[in-house]
CSV table of C-alpha atoms (C1' of nucleotides) in Angstrom, one decimal:
chain,number,residue,atom,x,y,z
F,1,MET,CA,0.0,0.0,0.0
F,2,THR,CA,1.4,3.4,-1.0
F,3,SER,CA,0.7,6.5,0.9
F,4,PRO,CA,-2.9,7.8,0.6
F,5,LEU,CA,-3.8,9.9,-2.4
F,6,GLN,CA,-5.3,13.3,-2.1
F,7,ILE,CA,-8.4,13.3,-4.2
F,8,ASP,CA,-11.4,15.5,-4.0
F,9,CYS,CA,-14.6,13.4,-4.3
F,10,LYS,CA,-16.0,16.1,-6.5
F,11,SER,CA,-13.5,15.3,-9.2
F,12,CYS,CA,-13.4,11.5,-8.5
F,13,ALA,CA,-14.0,9.4,-11.6
F,14,TYR,CA,-15.9,6.9,-9.5
F,15,LYS,CA,-18.2,9.1,-7.6
F,16,SER,CA,-21.3,8.1,-9.5
F,17,SER,CA,-21.1,4.5,-8.3
F,18,CYS,CA,-20.1,5.5,-4.7
F,19,ILE,CA,-22.2,6.5,-1.8
F,20,TYR,CA,-21.2,10.1,-2.6
F,21,GLU,CA,-23.8,10.0,-5.4
F,22,VAL,CA,-26.7,9.8,-3.0
F,23,LEU,CA,-25.6,12.3,-0.4
F,24,LYS,CA,-26.6,15.9,0.1
F,25,GLY,CA,-24.2,18.8,0.2
F,26,SER,CA,-23.0,18.8,3.8
F,27,GLU,CA,-22.9,15.0,4.0
F,28,LYS,CA,-20.8,15.0,0.8
F,29,GLU,CA,-18.3,17.2,2.5
F,30,LEU,CA,-18.2,14.9,5.5
F,31,LEU,CA,-17.4,12.0,3.3
F,32,ASN,CA,-14.9,14.0,1.3
F,33,LYS,CA,-13.0,15.1,4.4
F,34,GLY,CA,-13.2,11.7,6.1
F,35,LYS,CA,-12.4,9.2,3.4
F,36,VAL,CA,-8.9,7.9,2.7
F,37,VAL,CA,-8.0,6.9,-0.8
F,38,ASN,CA,-5.5,4.0,-0.9
F,39,GLU,CA,-3.7,2.2,-3.7
F,40,TYR,CA,-2.7,-1.4,-3.4
F,41,ARG,CA,-0.6,-3.5,-5.7
F,42,LYS,CA,-1.6,-6.9,-7.0
F,43,GLY,CA,-1.1,-9.5,-4.3
F,44,GLU,CA,-1.3,-7.1,-1.4
F,45,ILE,CA,-3.7,-7.8,1.5
F,46,ILE,CA,-6.2,-5.1,2.4
F,47,TYR,CA,-7.4,-6.8,5.6
F,48,LYS,CA,-6.9,-10.1,7.3
F,49,GLU,CA,-9.5,-12.5,8.7
F,50,GLY,CA,-9.6,-12.2,12.4
F,51,SER,CA,-8.2,-8.7,12.7
F,52,ALA,CA,-10.2,-5.9,14.1
F,53,ALA,CA,-12.7,-4.5,11.6
F,54,THR,CA,-12.3,-0.7,11.7
F,55,SER,CA,-13.1,0.4,8.1
F,56,CYS,CA,-15.0,-0.7,5.2
F,57,PHE,CA,-13.7,-0.1,1.7
F,58,PHE,CA,-15.3,1.1,-1.5
F,59,VAL,CA,-13.5,-0.5,-4.4
F,60,GLN,CA,-13.0,2.1,-7.2
F,61,GLU,CA,-10.9,0.1,-9.6
F,62,GLY,CA,-9.6,-3.4,-9.8
F,63,ALA,CA,-10.6,-6.7,-8.3
F,64,LEU,CA,-9.8,-8.7,-5.2
F,65,LYS,CA,-10.7,-12.0,-3.7
F,66,LEU,CA,-12.1,-12.8,-0.3
F,67,SER,CA,-10.9,-16.0,1.3
F,68,LYS,CA,-11.1,-17.8,4.6
F,69,GLU,CA,-8.5,-19.8,6.5
F,70,THR,CA,-8.9,-23.5,6.7
F,71,LEU,CA,-7.3,-26.3,8.7
F,72,SER,CA,-5.2,-27.1,5.8
F,73,ASP,CA,-2.5,-24.7,4.6
F,74,LYS,CA,-4.5,-23.5,1.6
F,75,PRO,CA,-7.0,-20.7,2.3
F,76,PHE,CA,-10.5,-21.3,0.9
F,77,PHE,CA,-11.6,-18.9,-1.8
F,78,ILE,CA,-15.0,-17.3,-1.1
F,79,THR,CA,-15.7,-14.9,-3.9
F,80,LEU,CA,-14.4,-12.1,-6.1
F,81,ARG,CA,-15.3,-8.5,-5.6
F,82,LYS,CA,-14.8,-5.8,-8.2
F,83,SER,CA,-15.2,-2.1,-9.0
F,84,GLY,CA,-18.2,-0.5,-7.5
F,85,THR,CA,-18.6,-2.9,-4.6
F,86,THR,CA,-18.0,-2.4,-0.9
F,87,ILE,CA,-16.0,-4.8,1.3
F,88,GLY,CA,-15.3,-5.1,4.9
F,89,MET,CA,-18.8,-4.3,6.1
F,90,GLU,CA,-18.0,-6.3,9.2
F,91,SER,CA,-16.8,-3.0,10.5
F,92,LEU,CA,-20.4,-1.8,10.9
F,93,ASN,CA,-20.6,-4.2,13.8
F,94,ASN,CA,-19.1,-2.8,17.0
F,95,HIS,CA,-15.9,-4.5,18.0
F,96,SER,CA,-16.0,-7.2,15.5
F,97,ASN,CA,-13.4,-8.8,13.3
F,98,TYR,CA,-13.1,-9.3,9.6
F,99,GLU,CA,-14.7,-12.6,8.6
F,100,SER,CA,-12.4,-13.1,5.6
F,101,THR,CA,-9.2,-12.0,4.1
F,102,ALA,CA,-9.2,-9.5,1.2
F,103,GLN,CA,-6.3,-9.8,-1.2
F,104,CYS,CA,-5.9,-7.9,-4.4
F,105,ILE,CA,-5.7,-9.9,-7.6
F,106,THR,CA,-5.1,-6.7,-9.7
F,107,ASP,CA,-3.8,-3.3,-8.7
F,108,ILE,CA,-6.5,-1.6,-6.7
F,109,THR,CA,-7.7,1.8,-5.8
F,110,CYS,CA,-10.2,2.0,-3.0
F,111,CYS,CA,-11.6,4.4,-0.4
F,112,ALA,CA,-11.4,3.5,3.3
F,113,LEU,CA,-14.4,4.6,5.3
F,114,THR,CA,-14.5,4.3,9.0
F,115,SER,CA,-17.6,2.9,10.6
F,116,ARG,CA,-18.0,6.1,12.7
F,117,MET,CA,-18.3,8.1,9.5
F,118,ILE,CA,-20.7,5.6,7.9
F,119,TYR,CA,-22.9,5.8,11.0
F,120,SER,CA,-23.0,9.6,10.9
F,121,LEU,CA,-24.0,9.4,7.2
F,122,ILE,CA,-26.7,6.9,7.9
F,123,GLN,CA,-28.2,8.9,10.7
F,124,LYS,CA,-28.4,12.0,8.5
F,125,SER,CA,-29.5,10.4,5.2
F,126,ARG,CA,-32.0,7.8,4.4
F,127,ALA,CA,-30.5,7.5,1.0
F,128,ALA,CA,-27.2,6.5,2.6
F,129,CYS,CA,-29.0,3.8,4.4
F,130,SER,CA,-30.5,2.5,1.2
F,131,PHE,CA,-27.1,2.6,-0.5
F,132,LEU,CA,-25.7,0.4,2.2
F,133,ALA,CA,-28.6,-2.0,2.2
F,134,PHE,CA,-28.2,-2.3,-1.5
F,135,GLN,CA,-24.5,-3.1,-1.1
F,136,TYR,CA,-25.3,-5.8,1.4
F,137,ASN,CA,-28.1,-7.3,-0.7
F,138,ASP,CA,-25.9,-7.2,-3.7
F,139,PHE,CA,-23.1,-9.0,-1.9
F,140,ILE,CA,-25.5,-11.6,-0.6
F,141,SER,CA,-27.0,-12.2,-4.0
F,142,ASP,CA,-23.4,-12.7,-5.2
F,143,LEU,CA,-22.8,-15.3,-2.6
F,144,TYR,CA,-26.0,-17.1,-3.5
F,145,THR,CA,-24.8,-17.3,-7.1
F,146,HIS,CA,-21.4,-18.4,-6.1
F,147,LEU,CA,-22.8,-21.1,-3.8
F,148,THR,CA,-25.0,-22.4,-6.5
F,149,ILE,CA,-22.2,-22.5,-9.0
F,150,MET,CA,-19.7,-24.2,-6.7
F,151,SER,CA,-22.2,-26.8,-5.6
F,152,THR,CA,-23.8,-27.7,-9.0
F,153,GLU,CA,-21.3,-27.1,-11.8
F,154,LYS,CA,-18.5,-29.2,-13.0
F,155,ALA,CA,-14.9,-28.1,-12.7
F,156,ASN,CA,-14.3,-27.2,-16.3
F,157,VAL,CA,-17.4,-25.0,-16.3
F,158,ARG,CA,-16.2,-23.3,-13.2
F,159,ILE,CA,-12.8,-22.7,-14.8
F,160,ALA,CA,-14.4,-21.2,-17.9
F,161,ARG,CA,-16.5,-18.9,-15.6
F,162,SER,CA,-13.4,-17.8,-13.7
F,163,LEU,CA,-11.7,-16.9,-17.0
F,164,LEU,CA,-14.6,-14.8,-18.1
F,165,THR,CA,-14.9,-13.1,-14.8
F,166,LEU,CA,-11.2,-12.3,-14.8
F,167,LEU,CA,-11.4,-11.1,-18.3
F,168,GLU,CA,-14.2,-8.8,-17.3
F,169,VAL,CA,-12.4,-7.3,-14.2
F,170,GLY,CA,-9.2,-7.1,-16.3
F,171,LYS,CA,-11.0,-5.0,-18.9
F,172,GLY,CA,-10.5,-7.5,-21.7
F,173,LYS,CA,-7.2,-9.0,-20.8
F,174,LEU,CA,-6.1,-11.5,-18.2
F,175,ALA,CA,-3.4,-10.2,-16.0
F,176,ASN,CA,-0.9,-13.1,-16.2
F,177,ILE,CA,-2.5,-15.2,-13.5
F,178,ARG,CA,-0.9,-18.4,-12.2
F,179,ILE,CA,-2.6,-21.7,-12.8
F,180,GLU,CA,-2.6,-22.2,-9.0
F,181,ASP,CA,-4.7,-19.0,-8.4
F,182,LEU,CA,-7.0,-19.8,-11.3
F,183,ALA,CA,-7.5,-23.2,-9.6
F,184,ALA,CA,-8.2,-21.7,-6.3
F,185,ILE,CA,-10.8,-19.3,-7.7
F,186,SER,CA,-12.4,-22.1,-9.6
F,187,GLY,CA,-12.4,-24.3,-6.5
F,188,THR,CA,-10.4,-27.1,-8.0
F,189,THR,CA,-6.8,-28.3,-8.2
F,190,ARG,CA,-3.9,-27.2,-10.3
F,191,GLU,CA,-3.8,-30.4,-12.2
F,192,THR,CA,-7.5,-30.3,-13.1
F,193,THR,CA,-7.2,-26.7,-14.2
F,194,SER,CA,-4.1,-27.5,-16.3
F,195,ARG,CA,-6.0,-30.3,-18.0
F,196,ALA,CA,-9.0,-28.1,-18.7
F,197,LEU,CA,-6.8,-25.4,-20.1
F,198,SER,CA,-5.0,-27.9,-22.4
F,199,ARG,CA,-8.4,-29.0,-23.7
F,200,MET,CA,-9.3,-25.4,-24.4
F,201,LYS,CA,-6.0,-24.9,-26.1
F,202,THR,CA,-6.6,-27.8,-28.5
F,203,ASN,CA,-10.1,-26.4,-29.2
F,204,LYS,CA,-8.5,-23.0,-30.0
F,205,ILE,CA,-10.5,-21.3,-27.3
F,206,ILE,CA,-7.4,-20.0,-25.6
F,207,SER,CA,-3.7,-19.8,-26.3
F,208,VAL,CA,-0.9,-19.8,-23.8
F,209,SER,CA,2.4,-18.1,-24.4
F,210,ASN,CA,5.0,-17.1,-21.7
F,211,ARG,CA,2.6,-18.6,-19.1
F,212,GLU,CA,0.1,-16.0,-20.1
F,213,ILE,CA,-3.3,-17.0,-21.1
F,214,ASN,CA,-5.0,-15.3,-24.0
F,215,ILE,CA,-8.7,-15.7,-24.8
F,216,LEU,CA,-9.1,-16.4,-28.6
F,217,ASP,CA,-12.8,-17.2,-28.7
F,218,GLU,CA,-14.8,-15.6,-26.0
F,219,GLN,CA,-18.0,-16.8,-27.5
F,220,LYS,CA,-17.0,-20.4,-27.3
F,221,LEU,CA,-16.1,-19.9,-23.7
F,222,LYS,CA,-19.5,-18.5,-23.0
F,223,ASN,CA,-21.2,-21.4,-24.7
F,224,PHE,CA,-19.2,-23.5,-22.3
F,225,ILE,CA,-21.2,-22.1,-19.4
F,226,GLN,CA,-24.4,-21.9,-21.4
S,1,MET,CA,-50.5,-19.0,7.4
S,2,THR,CA,-53.1,-18.4,10.0
S,3,SER,CA,-54.5,-15.0,10.8
S,4,PRO,CA,-52.1,-12.7,12.6
S,5,LEU,CA,-51.7,-13.0,16.4
S,6,GLN,CA,-52.2,-10.0,18.7
S,7,ILE,CA,-49.2,-9.9,20.9
S,8,ASP,CA,-47.8,-7.0,22.7
S,9,CYS,CA,-44.0,-6.8,22.2
S,10,LYS,CA,-43.7,-6.0,25.9
S,11,SER,CA,-44.9,-9.5,26.8
S,12,CYS,CA,-43.2,-11.2,23.9
S,13,ALA,CA,-41.0,-14.1,24.9
S,14,TYR,CA,-38.5,-13.3,22.1
S,15,LYS,CA,-38.1,-9.6,22.6
S,16,SER,CA,-34.6,-9.9,24.0
S,17,SER,CA,-33.2,-11.3,20.7
S,18,CYS,CA,-35.3,-8.9,18.6
S,19,ILE,CA,-34.6,-5.3,17.5
S,20,TYR,CA,-37.1,-4.4,20.2
S,21,GLU,CA,-34.3,-4.9,22.7
S,22,VAL,CA,-32.2,-2.0,21.4
S,23,LEU,CA,-35.0,0.6,20.9
S,24,LYS,CA,-36.0,3.5,23.1
S,25,GLY,CA,-39.6,4.0,24.4
S,26,SER,CA,-41.3,5.7,21.5
S,27,GLU,CA,-39.5,3.6,18.9
S,28,LYS,CA,-40.6,0.5,20.8
S,29,GLU,CA,-44.2,1.6,20.5
S,30,LEU,CA,-43.7,2.2,16.8
S,31,LEU,CA,-42.5,-1.3,16.4
S,32,ASN,CA,-45.2,-2.7,18.6
S,33,LYS,CA,-47.9,-1.0,16.6
S,34,GLY,CA,-46.4,-1.8,13.2
S,35,LYS,CA,-45.3,-5.4,13.5
S,36,VAL,CA,-47.5,-8.3,12.4
S,37,VAL,CA,-47.0,-11.6,14.1
S,38,ASN,CA,-47.7,-14.5,11.9
S,39,GLU,CA,-47.7,-18.3,12.3
S,40,TYR,CA,-46.8,-20.7,9.6
S,41,ARG,CA,-47.0,-24.4,9.4
S,42,LYS,CA,-44.2,-26.7,8.4
S,43,GLY,CA,-43.9,-26.7,4.6
S,44,GLU,CA,-45.6,-23.3,4.1
S,45,ILE,CA,-43.9,-20.7,2.0
S,46,ILE,CA,-43.2,-17.3,3.6
S,47,TYR,CA,-42.1,-15.7,0.4
S,48,LYS,CA,-41.2,-16.7,-3.1
S,49,GLU,CA,-38.1,-15.9,-5.1
S,50,GLY,CA,-38.9,-13.2,-7.6
S,51,SER,CA,-41.9,-11.8,-5.8
S,52,ALA,CA,-41.9,-8.2,-4.7
S,53,ALA,CA,-39.9,-7.8,-1.4
S,54,THR,CA,-42.2,-5.8,0.9
S,55,SER,CA,-41.3,-7.0,4.3
S,56,CYS,CA,-38.6,-8.6,6.3
S,57,PHE,CA,-39.3,-11.2,8.9
S,58,PHE,CA,-37.9,-11.7,12.3
S,59,VAL,CA,-37.9,-15.4,13.1
S,60,GLN,CA,-39.1,-16.0,16.7
S,61,GLU,CA,-39.4,-19.7,16.7
S,62,GLY,CA,-38.7,-22.5,14.4
S,63,ALA,CA,-36.5,-23.0,11.3
S,64,LEU,CA,-36.8,-22.5,7.6
S,65,LYS,CA,-34.8,-23.0,4.5
S,66,LEU,CA,-33.9,-20.6,1.8
S,67,SER,CA,-33.6,-21.9,-1.7
S,68,LYS,CA,-33.2,-20.8,-5.3
S,69,GLU,CA,-34.9,-22.0,-8.5
S,70,THR,CA,-32.7,-23.8,-10.9
S,71,LEU,CA,-33.1,-24.9,-14.5
S,72,SER,CA,-33.9,-28.4,-13.3
S,73,ASP,CA,-37.1,-29.1,-11.4
S,74,LYS,CA,-35.3,-29.3,-8.1
S,75,PRO,CA,-34.8,-26.0,-6.2
S,76,PHE,CA,-31.2,-25.5,-5.0
S,77,PHE,CA,-31.0,-25.3,-1.2
S,78,ILE,CA,-29.1,-22.2,0.0
S,79,THR,CA,-29.1,-22.3,3.8
S,80,LEU,CA,-31.1,-22.8,7.0
S,81,ARG,CA,-32.3,-19.9,9.1
S,82,LYS,CA,-33.5,-20.3,12.7
S,83,SER,CA,-34.8,-18.5,15.7
S,84,GLY,CA,-33.3,-15.1,16.3
S,85,THR,CA,-32.5,-14.4,12.7
S,86,THR,CA,-34.0,-12.0,10.2
S,87,ILE,CA,-34.9,-13.0,6.7
S,88,GLY,CA,-36.1,-11.1,3.6
S,89,MET,CA,-33.8,-8.2,3.9
S,90,GLU,CA,-34.1,-7.7,0.2
S,91,SER,CA,-37.1,-5.6,1.2
S,92,LEU,CA,-34.7,-2.9,2.4
S,93,ASN,CA,-33.9,-2.2,-1.2
S,94,ASN,CA,-36.5,-0.1,-3.0
S,95,HIS,CA,-38.6,-2.0,-5.4
S,96,SER,CA,-36.6,-5.1,-5.4
S,97,ASN,CA,-37.6,-8.8,-5.3
S,98,TYR,CA,-36.8,-11.6,-3.0
S,99,GLU,CA,-33.7,-13.4,-4.1
S,100,SER,CA,-34.7,-16.7,-2.7
S,101,THR,CA,-37.7,-18.7,-1.5
S,102,ALA,CA,-38.3,-19.1,2.2
S,103,GLN,CA,-40.0,-22.3,3.2
S,104,CYS,CA,-40.7,-23.5,6.8
S,105,ILE,CA,-39.2,-26.8,7.8
S,106,THR,CA,-40.9,-26.6,11.2
S,107,ASP,CA,-43.9,-24.7,12.4
S,108,ILE,CA,-42.8,-21.1,12.7
S,109,THR,CA,-43.8,-17.9,14.4
S,110,CYS,CA,-42.3,-14.7,13.0
S,111,CYS,CA,-42.8,-11.0,13.0
S,112,ALA,CA,-43.3,-9.2,9.6
S,113,LEU,CA,-41.7,-5.8,9.5
S,114,THR,CA,-42.3,-3.4,6.6
S,115,SER,CA,-39.3,-1.7,5.1
S,116,ARG,CA,-41.0,1.6,5.7
S,117,MET,CA,-41.1,0.9,9.4
S,118,ILE,CA,-37.5,-0.4,9.5
S,119,TYR,CA,-36.3,2.8,7.8
S,120,SER,CA,-38.1,5.0,10.3
S,121,LEU,CA,-36.5,3.1,13.1
S,122,ILE,CA,-33.0,3.4,11.5
S,123,GLN,CA,-33.4,7.1,11.1
S,124,LYS,CA,-34.3,7.5,14.8
S,125,SER,CA,-31.9,5.1,16.3
S,126,ARG,CA,-28.3,4.3,15.8
S,127,ALA,CA,-28.8,1.1,17.8
S,128,ALA,CA,-31.4,-0.1,15.3
S,129,CYS,CA,-28.8,0.4,12.6
S,130,SER,CA,-26.3,-1.6,14.4
S,131,PHE,CA,-28.8,-4.3,15.0
S,132,LEU,CA,-29.5,-4.6,11.3
S,133,ALA,CA,-25.9,-4.5,10.3
S,134,PHE,CA,-25.4,-7.3,12.8
S,135,GLN,CA,-28.1,-9.3,11.2
S,136,TYR,CA,-26.6,-8.8,7.8
S,137,ASN,CA,-23.1,-9.7,8.9
S,138,ASP,CA,-24.3,-12.7,10.8
S,139,PHE,CA,-26.1,-13.9,7.7
S,140,ILE,CA,-23.1,-13.4,5.5
S,141,SER,CA,-20.9,-15.2,8.0
S,142,ASP,CA,-23.4,-18.0,7.8
S,143,LEU,CA,-23.2,-18.1,4.0
S,144,TYR,CA,-19.4,-18.2,4.2
S,145,THR,CA,-19.5,-21.2,6.5
S,146,HIS,CA,-22.1,-22.9,4.3
S,147,LEU,CA,-20.1,-22.2,1.2
S,148,THR,CA,-17.0,-23.7,2.7
S,149,ILE,CA,-18.8,-26.8,3.9
S,150,MET,CA,-20.5,-27.4,0.6
S,151,SER,CA,-17.3,-27.0,-1.3
S,152,THR,CA,-14.9,-28.9,0.8
S,153,GLU,CA,-16.7,-31.6,2.8
S,154,LYS,CA,-17.8,-35.0,1.7
S,155,ALA,CA,-21.4,-36.0,1.5
S,156,ASN,CA,-21.6,-38.1,4.6
S,157,VAL,CA,-20.1,-35.3,6.7
S,158,ARG,CA,-22.6,-32.8,5.3
S,159,ILE,CA,-25.4,-35.2,6.1
S,160,ALA,CA,-24.1,-35.6,9.7
S,161,ARG,CA,-24.0,-31.8,10.0
S,162,SER,CA,-27.5,-31.5,8.7
S,163,LEU,CA,-28.7,-33.9,11.3
S,164,LEU,CA,-27.1,-32.0,14.1
S,165,THR,CA,-28.5,-28.7,12.8
S,166,LEU,CA,-32.0,-30.1,12.5
S,167,LEU,CA,-31.6,-31.6,16.0
S,168,GLU,CA,-30.7,-28.1,17.3
S,169,VAL,CA,-33.5,-26.3,15.6
S,170,GLY,CA,-35.9,-29.1,16.6
S,171,LYS,CA,-34.9,-28.7,20.2
S,172,GLY,CA,-33.4,-32.1,20.7
S,173,LYS,CA,-35.7,-34.1,18.3
S,174,LEU,CA,-35.8,-34.4,14.6
S,175,ALA,CA,-39.2,-33.6,13.2
S,176,ASN,CA,-39.9,-36.6,11.0
S,177,ILE,CA,-38.0,-35.3,8.0
S,178,ARG,CA,-38.1,-37.1,4.7
S,179,ILE,CA,-34.9,-38.5,3.3
S,180,GLU,CA,-35.4,-36.4,0.2
S,181,ASP,CA,-35.4,-33.2,2.2
S,182,LEU,CA,-32.4,-34.2,4.3
S,183,ALA,CA,-30.7,-34.9,1.0
S,184,ALA,CA,-31.6,-31.5,-0.4
S,185,ILE,CA,-30.3,-29.8,2.8
S,186,SER,CA,-27.1,-31.8,2.6
S,187,GLY,CA,-26.6,-31.1,-1.1
S,188,THR,CA,-26.7,-34.6,-2.2
S,189,THR,CA,-29.0,-37.3,-3.6
S,190,ARG,CA,-31.6,-39.5,-1.9
S,191,GLU,CA,-29.6,-42.6,-2.5
S,192,THR,CA,-26.4,-41.3,-1.0
S,193,THR,CA,-28.3,-40.0,2.0
S,194,SER,CA,-29.9,-43.4,2.4
S,195,ARG,CA,-26.6,-45.1,2.3
S,196,ALA,CA,-25.0,-42.8,4.8
S,197,LEU,CA,-27.9,-43.3,7.2
S,198,SER,CA,-27.7,-47.1,6.8
S,199,ARG,CA,-24.0,-46.9,7.8
S,200,MET,CA,-24.9,-44.8,10.8
S,201,LYS,CA,-27.6,-47.3,11.7
S,202,THR,CA,-25.1,-50.2,11.7
S,203,ASN,CA,-22.7,-48.0,13.8
S,204,LYS,CA,-25.5,-47.4,16.3
S,205,ILE,CA,-25.3,-43.7,15.8
S,206,ILE,CA,-29.0,-43.4,14.8
S,207,SER,CA,-32.0,-45.6,14.7
S,208,VAL,CA,-34.9,-45.4,12.4
S,209,SER,CA,-38.4,-46.5,13.2
S,210,ASN,CA,-41.6,-45.6,11.3
S,211,ARG,CA,-39.5,-43.5,8.9
S,212,GLU,CA,-38.5,-41.4,11.8
S,213,ILE,CA,-34.8,-40.8,12.6
S,214,ASN,CA,-33.6,-40.9,16.2
S,215,ILE,CA,-30.2,-39.8,17.2
S,216,LEU,CA,-28.7,-42.4,19.6
S,217,ASP,CA,-25.2,-41.1,20.0
S,218,GLU,CA,-24.8,-37.3,19.4
S,219,GLN,CA,-21.2,-37.4,20.4
S,220,LYS,CA,-20.3,-39.9,17.6
S,221,LEU,CA,-22.2,-37.7,15.2
S,222,LYS,CA,-20.1,-34.7,16.3
S,223,ASN,CA,-16.9,-36.7,16.0
S,224,PHE,CA,-17.9,-37.3,12.4
S,225,ILE,CA,-17.7,-33.7,11.6
S,226,GLN,CA,-14.7,-33.2,13.8
J,1,DC,C1',-55.2,-57.8,-2.2
J,2,DG,C1',-52.9,-54.6,-5.1
J,3,DC,C1',-51.2,-50.2,-5.7
J,4,DC,C1',-48.5,-46.2,-4.4
J,5,DG,C1',-45.0,-43.4,-2.3
J,6,DG,C1',-41.0,-43.4,-0.2
J,7,DC,C1',-36.9,-46.0,1.1
J,8,DT,C1',-33.1,-49.3,0.3
J,9,DT,C1',-29.7,-51.7,-2.2
J,10,DG,C1',-26.8,-53.0,-6.1
J,11,DA,C1',-24.1,-52.3,-10.2
J,12,DG,C1',-21.9,-49.3,-13.3
J,13,DA,C1',-20.0,-45.1,-14.9
J,14,DG,C1',-17.8,-40.7,-14.6
J,15,DC,C1',-15.5,-37.0,-12.6
J,16,DA,C1',-12.0,-35.1,-10.1
J,17,DA,C1',-8.6,-35.7,-6.3
J,18,DT,C1',-4.2,-37.6,-5.3
J,19,DC,C1',0.2,-39.4,-6.1
J,20,DA,C1',4.1,-39.5,-9.0
J,21,DA,C1',7.2,-38.1,-12.5
J,22,DA,C1',8.8,-35.5,-16.2
J,23,DG,C1',8.9,-31.1,-18.6
J,24,DT,C1',9.6,-26.1,-19.1
J,25,DA,C1',10.9,-21.4,-18.2
J,26,DA,C1',13.1,-17.9,-15.6
J,27,DG,C1',16.6,-16.6,-12.6
J,28,DT,C1',21.4,-17.1,-10.4
J,29,DG,C1',26.2,-17.5,-10.1
J,30,DG,C1',30.4,-18.9,-11.9
T,1,DC,C1',27.3,-17.9,-22.0
T,2,DC,C1',26.4,-22.1,-19.7
T,3,DA,C1',25.2,-25.2,-15.9
T,4,DC,C1',22.3,-25.3,-12.1
T,5,DT,C1',18.5,-24.2,-9.1
T,6,DT,C1',13.9,-23.1,-8.4
T,7,DA,C1',9.2,-22.6,-9.3
T,8,DC,C1',5.6,-23.8,-11.8
T,9,DT,C1',3.2,-26.6,-15.3
T,10,DT,C1',2.0,-30.7,-17.7
T,11,DT,C1',0.9,-35.5,-18.2
T,12,DG,C1',-0.1,-40.1,-16.7
T,13,DA,C1',-2.0,-43.6,-13.6
T,14,DT,C1',-4.7,-44.7,-9.9
T,15,DT,C1',-8.2,-44.3,-6.5
T,16,DG,C1',-12.3,-43.1,-4.4
T,17,DC,C1',-16.5,-40.7,-4.1
T,18,DT,C1',-20.9,-39.9,-5.6
T,19,DC,C1',-24.2,-39.7,-9.2
T,20,DT,C1',-27.3,-42.4,-12.2
T,21,DC,C1',-30.0,-46.1,-13.5
T,22,DA,C1',-32.4,-50.0,-12.1
T,23,DA,C1',-34.7,-53.2,-9.3
T,24,DG,C1',-36.6,-54.6,-5.1
T,25,DC,C1',-38.6,-53.7,-0.5
T,26,DC,C1',-41.8,-51.9,3.1
T,27,DG,C1',-45.8,-49.9,5.1
T,28,DG,C1',-50.2,-47.6,4.5
T,29,DC,C1',-54.5,-47.2,2.2
T,30,DG,C1',-58.3,-47.7,-0.7
DNA sequence: CGCCGGCTTGAGAGCAATCAAAGTAAGTGG
DNA sequence: CCACTTACTTTGATTGCTCTCAAGCCGGCG
């Protein structure tokens, strides 16, 4: 994490998808003064499961993954979160801890908002309340979808999905992701992932050069997942 | 659903786990006047996926399941919710629909709260806000756990878990649940469930008479899931 | 009695995890 | 520049779990 950026919300490129959009004048200023804009590099950890939840984060740009510790050494991947979402809402509970670990899978810009500030906004503005409820419900809906996919779909379909999602958050190109990470996101093993990719390679759906995956035929990939 | 009950929150047995607990005098009265106490029988549907989300429900007593429609005829089981939880929080979004179907697996008593009322409470009381955030976070944490279990554990472990959960919500006894439903809750098939139960029967962990399952050795069942 | 719904049991097939070994690319130091 | 290390990927073989299909069983009810 580099040192915080000085950005005025008024000139922020992401203000329209942020809570800023729904606030009135004085509340806007409260947010503007209180928020902290941070940049993180790919791989960095924004917060760790079990640590004190003090802030939530509005993700402006980039994508990250939430995961949970397990008894084994490998963390269990929960879900991806991308631009326009809010993470770390555990902070809205008093004295509670983050339930998951948030780690960047691309470079990220996000706004940290303390729960104290959020609560002042909520008290002043019904719209802020609605915004938060929307964020919560959106996240839950996301988890429903993810749960359904993980429980009902075959490994190669999940892998195809992961590729498409990564393509989307990477704005049309896959940041050179390791097979191991792709496997984790798809909820399968390195070997299975490797085999699935090989099959896609022979079907001319993807190509791999320099350990970098390129999507050749997005439509075929989409057909894969129906 | 039978006709609403007339219960004063003041004398409600569940008030201590409800939002009532955190409210001040006048807000308490607002809740008391506005809430509607409903009773549902096992199997009844409280709300259906896709229908307009107008109320959320505080579950006083009993247990229910949330599920989502699928392309196949079988709905996909999402998670169980029990006493002390709030469901249907989709209603806090304006003009949105329920994301899942809520169906009772035991008889249920619950309080219906309109989003309009919830919002008035939130505006008046920071504690009400915290209560709701807590409900949301609790639910999400539940989904995390469920996701992890469904993705990483074997069928027989999931079945053992389901039995324990049902035992808990049934206050020590399993309402005579059908194998098919137990299978759905465990995310597996009738046959696999039947086989797992047979094995438990030979190990004297459970007994079955008249299609009713009895837990003989709760400790062994717990060892099962570690 | 015969039928029906739900449960049980068996056999077979398929998917994906695991174990094992070889291959490949990038980086390091002489 | 080359040999060597290291990290990661690929491929193969095996195993085990669970699904599916199929047949039979059990208890209740008309």
